């Protein structure tokens, strides 16, 4: 510790050159290596910052800026930092002392200076200063660790959610990457419409679960090669309500959003969708976003009953459905972000 104390950066601010010289001599003679000084109090703050000062020996009565003003300025730039200030004063009235302590001084040195007192009090403040630095350094490390762990946790949550989504799609004969692609398109679309990164990330997670209700649809219907009859189609459509039931009662904002997506991803802008025939903006935004991403990916991927359509053909359908199946504004935006969409498609090729 003692080595660290002598290596500390000391700043002396006093308008009397005699005082400055005296303090400098006392400190340097006893081993302090980095002693800075000025007789012009207007330089105090910039010197303090420039040399990363560990203790400031500060006179109170000075022309231009007095010691109180210097302390106030330092307060305003350092906020939560510990201010290592040792006030130099000839008159130790309780008023001066009280005022200095109130605004942030830590201790006093009374003129004329006593050598051993100068050293002792200076060292005391440096010791506290160094400990303070150590603690805040430690806190920074801890904060970084907490942040890293939180990100890790969020990452694994997303993985679990996407895998749940995959499970449902898998059963449906769809390929595993459908969920990864369409949820990434949804995120891109969410950002294009101006949602925050955080909300867009939540949409990515929520849309991953859009067909989770398919786990409740019998295989004979889900996997039927031919066309579904009316009853079968009704059962098939119930995947949205089954999914919503699976997610209902969820407390987290994510599960609440996911439930909205699940329930509304087959609604259509013109009101001809299911299960509730919602119209326009009555359909939650998340559901409207999911609808486009889901259909676009279905059209552009290979399914047992169809080849993958070229992007131009799929986009023609999407545009044709603007104002019918899809919200016009979202169709426009989807076209705008098409390069990004295609990059995602390449990233998650089947
Ligand atoms: Fe669906
Ligand atoms: Fe889907």
Coordinates of C-alpha atoms and ligand atoms in Angstrom, one line a residue:
X1 CA 0.0 0.0 0.0
X2 CA 2.7 2.5 1.0
X3 CA 4.2 2.3 -2.5
X4 CA 0.9 3.0 -4.1
X5 CA 0.4 6.0 -1.8
X6 CA 3.7 7.5 -2.8
X7 CA 2.9 6.9 -6.5
X8 CA -0.4 8.7 -6.1
X9 CA -1.1 11.9 -8.0
X10 CA -1.1 15.0 -5.7
X11 CA -2.3 18.4 -6.7
X12 CA -1.7 21.6 -4.7
X13 CA -3.7 24.7 -5.4
X14 CA -2.9 27.8 -3.4
X15 CA -2.5 31.4 -4.6
X16 CA 0.5 31.9 -2.3
X17 CA 3.6 30.5 -4.0
X18 CA 5.3 30.2 -0.6
X19 CA 2.7 27.7 0.6
X20 CA 2.9 25.8 -2.7
X21 CA 6.6 25.5 -2.4
X22 CA 6.5 24.4 1.2
X23 CA 3.9 21.7 0.6
X24 CA 5.8 20.5 -2.4
X25 CA 9.0 20.2 -0.5
X26 CA 7.3 18.3 2.4
X27 CA 5.7 15.8 0.1
X28 CA 8.5 15.3 -2.3
X29 CA 11.1 14.9 0.5
X30 CA 9.1 12.2 2.1
X31 CA 8.8 10.2 -1.1
X32 CA 5.8 11.4 -3.1
X33 CA 6.7 11.1 -6.8
X34 CA 3.9 12.9 -8.6
X35 CA 3.2 16.3 -7.2
X36 CA 1.5 18.9 -9.4
X37 CA 0.7 22.4 -8.4
X38 CA -0.6 25.8 -9.4
X39 CA -1.2 29.2 -7.9
X40 CA -4.0 29.9 -10.3
X41 CA -7.2 28.4 -9.1
X42 CA -8.8 28.6 -12.5
X43 CA -6.5 25.8 -13.6
X44 CA -7.5 23.5 -10.7
X45 CA -10.2 21.6 -12.4
X46 CA -8.4 21.0 -15.7
X47 CA -5.3 19.9 -13.8
X48 CA -7.4 17.6 -11.6
X49 CA -8.8 15.9 -14.7
X50 CA -5.7 15.8 -16.7
X51 CA -3.5 14.1 -14.0
X52 CA -6.2 11.8 -12.6
X53 CA -5.6 13.3 -9.1
X54 CA -5.8 11.2 -6.0
X55 CA -5.6 14.0 -3.5
X56 CA -6.2 17.7 -3.9
X57 CA -4.7 20.2 -1.4
X58 CA -6.9 23.2 -1.9
X59 CA -6.7 26.7 -0.5
X60 CA -10.0 28.4 0.3
X61 CA -9.3 32.1 0.0
X62 CA -8.0 32.7 -3.5
X63 CA -8.6 35.4 -6.2
X64 CA -10.7 34.4 -9.3
X65 CA -12.2 31.2 -8.0
X66 CA -12.2 30.5 -4.3
X67 CA -11.8 27.0 -2.9
X68 CA -15.6 26.5 -2.5
X69 CA -16.1 27.3 -6.2
X70 CA -13.4 24.8 -7.2
X71 CA -15.1 22.1 -5.1
X72 CA -18.5 22.9 -6.7
X73 CA -17.0 22.6 -10.2
X74 CA -15.4 19.3 -9.4
X75 CA -18.7 18.0 -7.9
X76 CA -20.5 18.8 -11.1
X77 CA -18.0 16.9 -13.3
X78 CA -17.3 13.9 -11.1
X79 CA -20.8 13.1 -9.9
X80 CA -20.6 9.8 -7.9
X81 CA -16.8 9.8 -7.7
X82 CA -15.1 10.2 -4.3
X83 CA -13.6 13.7 -4.1
X84 CA -10.3 13.5 -2.3
X85 CA -10.1 17.1 -1.1
X86 CA -7.9 18.4 1.7
X87 CA -8.8 22.0 2.5
X88 CA -6.0 24.4 3.4
X89 CA -7.0 27.2 5.7
X90 CA -5.7 29.7 8.2
X91 CA -9.0 30.2 9.9
X92 CA -10.6 27.1 11.1
X93 CA -13.9 28.6 12.2
X94 CA -16.8 26.3 12.5
X95 CA -18.5 28.1 9.7
X96 CA -15.7 27.6 7.2
X97 CA -15.3 24.0 8.3
X98 CA -19.0 23.3 8.1
X99 CA -19.3 24.8 4.7
X100 CA -16.3 22.9 3.3
X101 CA -17.5 19.6 4.7
X102 CA -21.0 20.1 3.4
X103 CA -19.9 20.6 -0.2
X104 CA -17.5 17.7 -0.2
X105 CA -14.1 18.4 1.5
X106 CA -12.8 15.4 3.4
X107 CA -10.4 17.0 5.8
X108 CA -8.4 20.2 6.7
X109 CA -4.9 21.4 7.1
X110 CA -4.4 24.5 9.2
X111 CA -1.8 27.1 8.3
X112 CA 1.0 27.3 9.3
X113 CA 1.6 23.7 8.2
X114 CA 2.9 21.1 10.5
X115 CA 5.0 18.6 8.4
X116 CA 3.9 15.4 10.0
X117 CA 0.2 16.5 9.9
X118 CA 0.5 17.3 6.3
X119 CA 1.9 13.9 5.5
X120 CA -0.6 12.0 7.7
X121 CA -3.7 13.7 6.5
X122 CA -2.6 13.5 2.9
X123 CA -1.9 9.8 3.2
X124 CA -5.2 9.1 4.9
X125 CA -7.1 10.7 2.0
X126 CA -5.1 8.8 -0.6
X127 CA -5.7 5.6 1.2
X128 CA -9.5 6.1 1.1
X129 CA -9.3 7.3 -2.5
X130 CA -7.4 4.2 -3.6
X131 CA -9.8 1.9 -1.8
X132 CA -12.7 3.7 -3.4
X133 CA -11.1 3.3 -6.8
X134 CA -10.6 -0.4 -6.1
X135 CA -14.2 -0.9 -5.1
X136 CA -15.6 0.9 -8.1
X137 CA -13.3 -1.1 -10.4
X138 CA -14.5 -4.3 -8.7
X139 CA -18.1 -3.1 -9.2
X140 CA -17.5 -2.5 -12.9
X141 CA -16.2 -6.1 -13.3
X142 CA -19.3 -7.4 -11.4
X143 CA -21.6 -5.4 -13.6
X144 CA -20.0 -6.7 -16.7
X145 CA -20.3 -10.2 -15.4
X146 CA -24.0 -9.7 -14.6
X147 CA -24.6 -8.3 -18.0
X148 CA -22.8 -11.3 -19.6
X149 CA -24.8 -13.8 -17.6
X150 CA -28.1 -12.0 -18.4
X151 CA -27.3 -12.2 -22.1
X152 CA -26.4 -15.8 -21.8
X153 CA -29.8 -16.5 -20.1
X154 CA -31.7 -14.5 -22.7
X155 CA -29.8 -16.5 -25.4
X156 CA -30.8 -19.8 -23.9
X157 CA -34.4 -18.7 -23.5
X158 CA -34.6 -17.8 -27.1
X159 CA -33.1 -21.2 -28.1
X160 CA -35.7 -23.0 -26.0
X161 CA -38.5 -21.0 -27.5
X162 CA -37.3 -21.5 -31.0
X163 CA -37.0 -25.2 -30.4
X164 CA -40.6 -25.3 -29.1
X165 CA -41.6 -23.7 -32.3
X166 CA -39.6 -26.1 -34.3
X167 CA -41.3 -29.0 -32.5
X168 CA -44.7 -27.9 -33.8
X169 CA -43.5 -27.2 -37.3
X170 CA -41.7 -30.5 -37.5
X171 CA -44.9 -32.4 -36.9
X172 CA -46.4 -30.4 -39.7
X173 CA -44.0 -31.8 -42.3
X174 CA -42.5 -28.4 -42.6
X175 CA -38.8 -28.1 -42.5
X176 CA -37.0 -27.1 -39.3
X177 CA -35.7 -23.8 -40.7
X178 CA -39.1 -22.3 -41.4
X179 CA -39.4 -21.0 -37.9
X180 CA -35.9 -19.6 -37.9
X181 CA -36.5 -17.8 -41.2
X182 CA -40.0 -16.5 -40.7
X183 CA -39.2 -15.2 -37.1
X184 CA -36.1 -13.4 -38.5
X185 CA -38.2 -11.8 -41.3
X186 CA -40.6 -10.7 -38.6
X187 CA -37.9 -9.1 -36.6
X188 CA -36.6 -7.3 -39.7
X189 CA -40.1 -6.1 -40.5
X190 CA -40.6 -5.0 -36.9
X191 CA -37.5 -2.9 -37.1
X192 CA -38.5 -1.5 -40.5
X193 CA -41.7 -0.3 -39.0
X194 CA -39.8 1.6 -36.3
X195 CA -40.0 -0.7 -33.2
X196 CA -37.1 -0.7 -30.8
X197 CA -34.4 -3.3 -30.9
X198 CA -35.8 -4.8 -27.8
X199 CA -39.4 -5.0 -29.1
X200 CA -38.1 -6.4 -32.4
X201 CA -36.2 -9.1 -30.5
X202 CA -39.4 -10.0 -28.6
X203 CA -41.3 -10.3 -31.9
X204 CA -38.6 -12.7 -33.1
X205 CA -39.2 -14.9 -30.1
X206 CA -43.0 -14.6 -30.1
X207 CA -43.4 -15.4 -33.8
X208 CA -41.2 -18.4 -33.4
X209 CA -44.2 -19.9 -31.5
X210 CA -46.9 -19.0 -34.1
X211 CA -47.9 -22.6 -34.9
X212 CA -47.2 -24.1 -31.5
X213 CA -50.9 -25.2 -31.4
X214 CA -50.2 -27.7 -34.1
X215 CA -49.0 -30.1 -31.4
X216 CA -52.7 -30.5 -30.7
X217 CA -53.8 -31.4 -34.2
X218 CA -54.2 -35.2 -35.0
X219 CA -51.6 -36.5 -37.5
X220 CA -54.3 -37.8 -39.8
X221 CA -55.3 -34.2 -40.5
X222 CA -52.0 -32.5 -40.1
X223 CA -50.2 -35.0 -42.4
X224 CA -53.1 -35.7 -44.8
X225 CA -51.7 -35.7 -48.3
X226 CA -54.9 -34.6 -50.1
X227 CA -57.3 -31.7 -49.5
X228 CA -58.9 -31.4 -46.1
X229 CA -62.7 -31.7 -46.0
X230 CA -64.8 -29.1 -44.2
X231 CA -64.7 -30.7 -40.7
X232 CA -61.0 -31.5 -41.0
X233 CA -60.3 -27.9 -42.0
X234 CA -62.2 -26.7 -38.9
X235 CA -60.0 -28.9 -36.8
X236 CA -56.9 -27.7 -38.6
X237 CA -57.9 -24.1 -37.9
X238 CA -58.2 -24.8 -34.2
X239 CA -54.4 -24.8 -34.0
X240 CA -54.6 -21.1 -33.2
X241 CA -57.0 -21.5 -30.3
X242 CA -55.2 -24.6 -29.0
X243 CA -51.9 -22.6 -29.1
X244 CA -53.4 -19.6 -27.4
X245 CA -54.7 -21.9 -24.6
X246 CA -51.2 -23.4 -24.3
X247 CA -49.8 -20.0 -23.7
X248 CA -52.7 -18.4 -21.7
X249 CA -52.0 -17.4 -18.1
X250 CA -48.3 -16.7 -19.0
X251 CA -47.1 -13.8 -17.0
X252 CA -44.1 -12.6 -19.0
X253 CA -44.5 -9.9 -21.6
X254 CA -43.0 -12.4 -24.1
X255 CA -45.6 -15.1 -23.4
X256 CA -48.4 -12.5 -23.6
X257 CA -47.1 -11.3 -27.0
X258 CA -46.7 -14.9 -28.2
X259 CA -50.2 -15.6 -27.3
X260 CA -51.4 -12.7 -29.4
X261 CA -49.3 -13.9 -32.3
X262 CA -50.6 -17.5 -32.1
X263 CA -54.2 -16.3 -31.9
X264 CA -54.1 -13.8 -34.7
X265 CA -51.5 -15.0 -37.3
X266 CA -54.3 -16.2 -39.6
X267 CA -56.4 -13.1 -39.3
X268 CA -56.6 -11.1 -42.5
X269 CA -56.5 -7.3 -43.0
X270 CA -59.9 -7.4 -44.8
X271 CA -61.6 -9.4 -42.1
X272 CA -61.8 -12.7 -44.0
X273 CA -59.3 -14.5 -41.7
X274 CA -59.8 -16.8 -38.7
X275 CA -60.6 -17.4 -35.8
X276 CA -62.3 -14.1 -35.1
X277 CA -62.5 -12.3 -38.5
X278 CA -60.7 -9.3 -37.1
X279 CA -60.4 -6.3 -39.4
X280 CA -57.4 -4.0 -40.0
X281 CA -55.8 -2.6 -37.0
X282 CA -58.0 -4.7 -34.7
X283 CA -55.5 -7.4 -35.5
X284 CA -52.5 -6.8 -33.3
X285 CA -49.4 -5.6 -35.1
X286 CA -47.4 -8.7 -34.1
X287 CA -50.1 -10.9 -35.8
X288 CA -50.0 -8.8 -38.9
X289 CA -46.2 -9.0 -39.1
X290 CA -46.3 -12.7 -38.6
X291 CA -48.8 -13.2 -41.3
X292 CA -46.6 -11.8 -44.1
X293 CA -43.4 -13.5 -42.9
X294 CA -45.2 -16.8 -42.5
X295 CA -46.8 -16.8 -45.9
X296 CA -43.7 -15.5 -47.7
X297 CA -41.6 -18.3 -46.3
X298 CA -44.2 -20.9 -47.1
X299 CA -44.3 -19.7 -50.7
X300 CA -40.6 -19.6 -51.1
X301 CA -39.8 -23.0 -49.5
X302 CA -40.3 -26.5 -50.8
X303 CA -43.3 -28.4 -49.2
X304 CA -44.4 -32.0 -49.9
X305 CA -47.1 -30.7 -52.1
X306 CA -45.2 -27.9 -53.9
X307 CA -41.9 -26.7 -55.1
X308 CA -40.2 -23.5 -53.8
X309 CA -41.5 -20.5 -55.7
X310 CA -39.1 -17.9 -57.1
X311 CA -39.0 -14.8 -55.0
X312 CA -40.5 -12.7 -57.7
X313 CA -43.6 -15.0 -57.9
X314 CA -44.0 -15.0 -54.2
X315 CA -43.7 -11.2 -54.0
X316 CA -46.3 -10.9 -56.7
X317 CA -48.7 -12.8 -54.5
X318 CA -47.8 -10.8 -51.4
X319 CA -48.4 -7.6 -53.3
X320 CA -51.6 -8.8 -54.8
X321 CA -52.8 -9.6 -51.3
X322 CA -52.0 -6.1 -50.0
X323 CA -55.2 -4.7 -48.5
X324 CA -56.8 -8.2 -48.6
X325 CA -54.7 -10.6 -46.6
X326 CA -52.0 -8.2 -45.6
X327 CA -51.7 -4.7 -44.3
X328 CA -50.6 -2.4 -47.2
X329 CA -48.0 -0.5 -45.2
X330 CA -46.4 -3.8 -44.1
X331 CA -46.3 -5.1 -47.7
X332 CA -44.5 -1.9 -48.8
X333 CA -42.0 -2.2 -46.0
X334 CA -41.5 -5.9 -46.7
X335 CA -40.6 -5.1 -50.3
X336 CA -38.2 -2.5 -49.1
X337 CA -36.4 -4.9 -46.8
X338 CA -36.4 -7.7 -49.3
X339 CA -32.5 -7.7 -49.6
X340 CA -32.3 -8.3 -45.9
X341 CA -35.0 -11.0 -46.1
X342 CA -33.1 -12.8 -48.9
X343 CA -29.9 -12.7 -46.8
X344 CA -31.8 -14.4 -44.0
X345 CA -33.1 -16.9 -46.4
X346 CA -29.6 -17.8 -47.5
X347 CA -28.4 -18.0 -43.9
X348 CA -31.1 -20.6 -43.0
X349 CA -31.3 -22.7 -46.1
X350 CA -33.2 -26.0 -45.7
Ligands
LIG1 FE1 -50.6 -21.2 -38.4
LIG2 FE1 -45.7 -21.3 -40.2

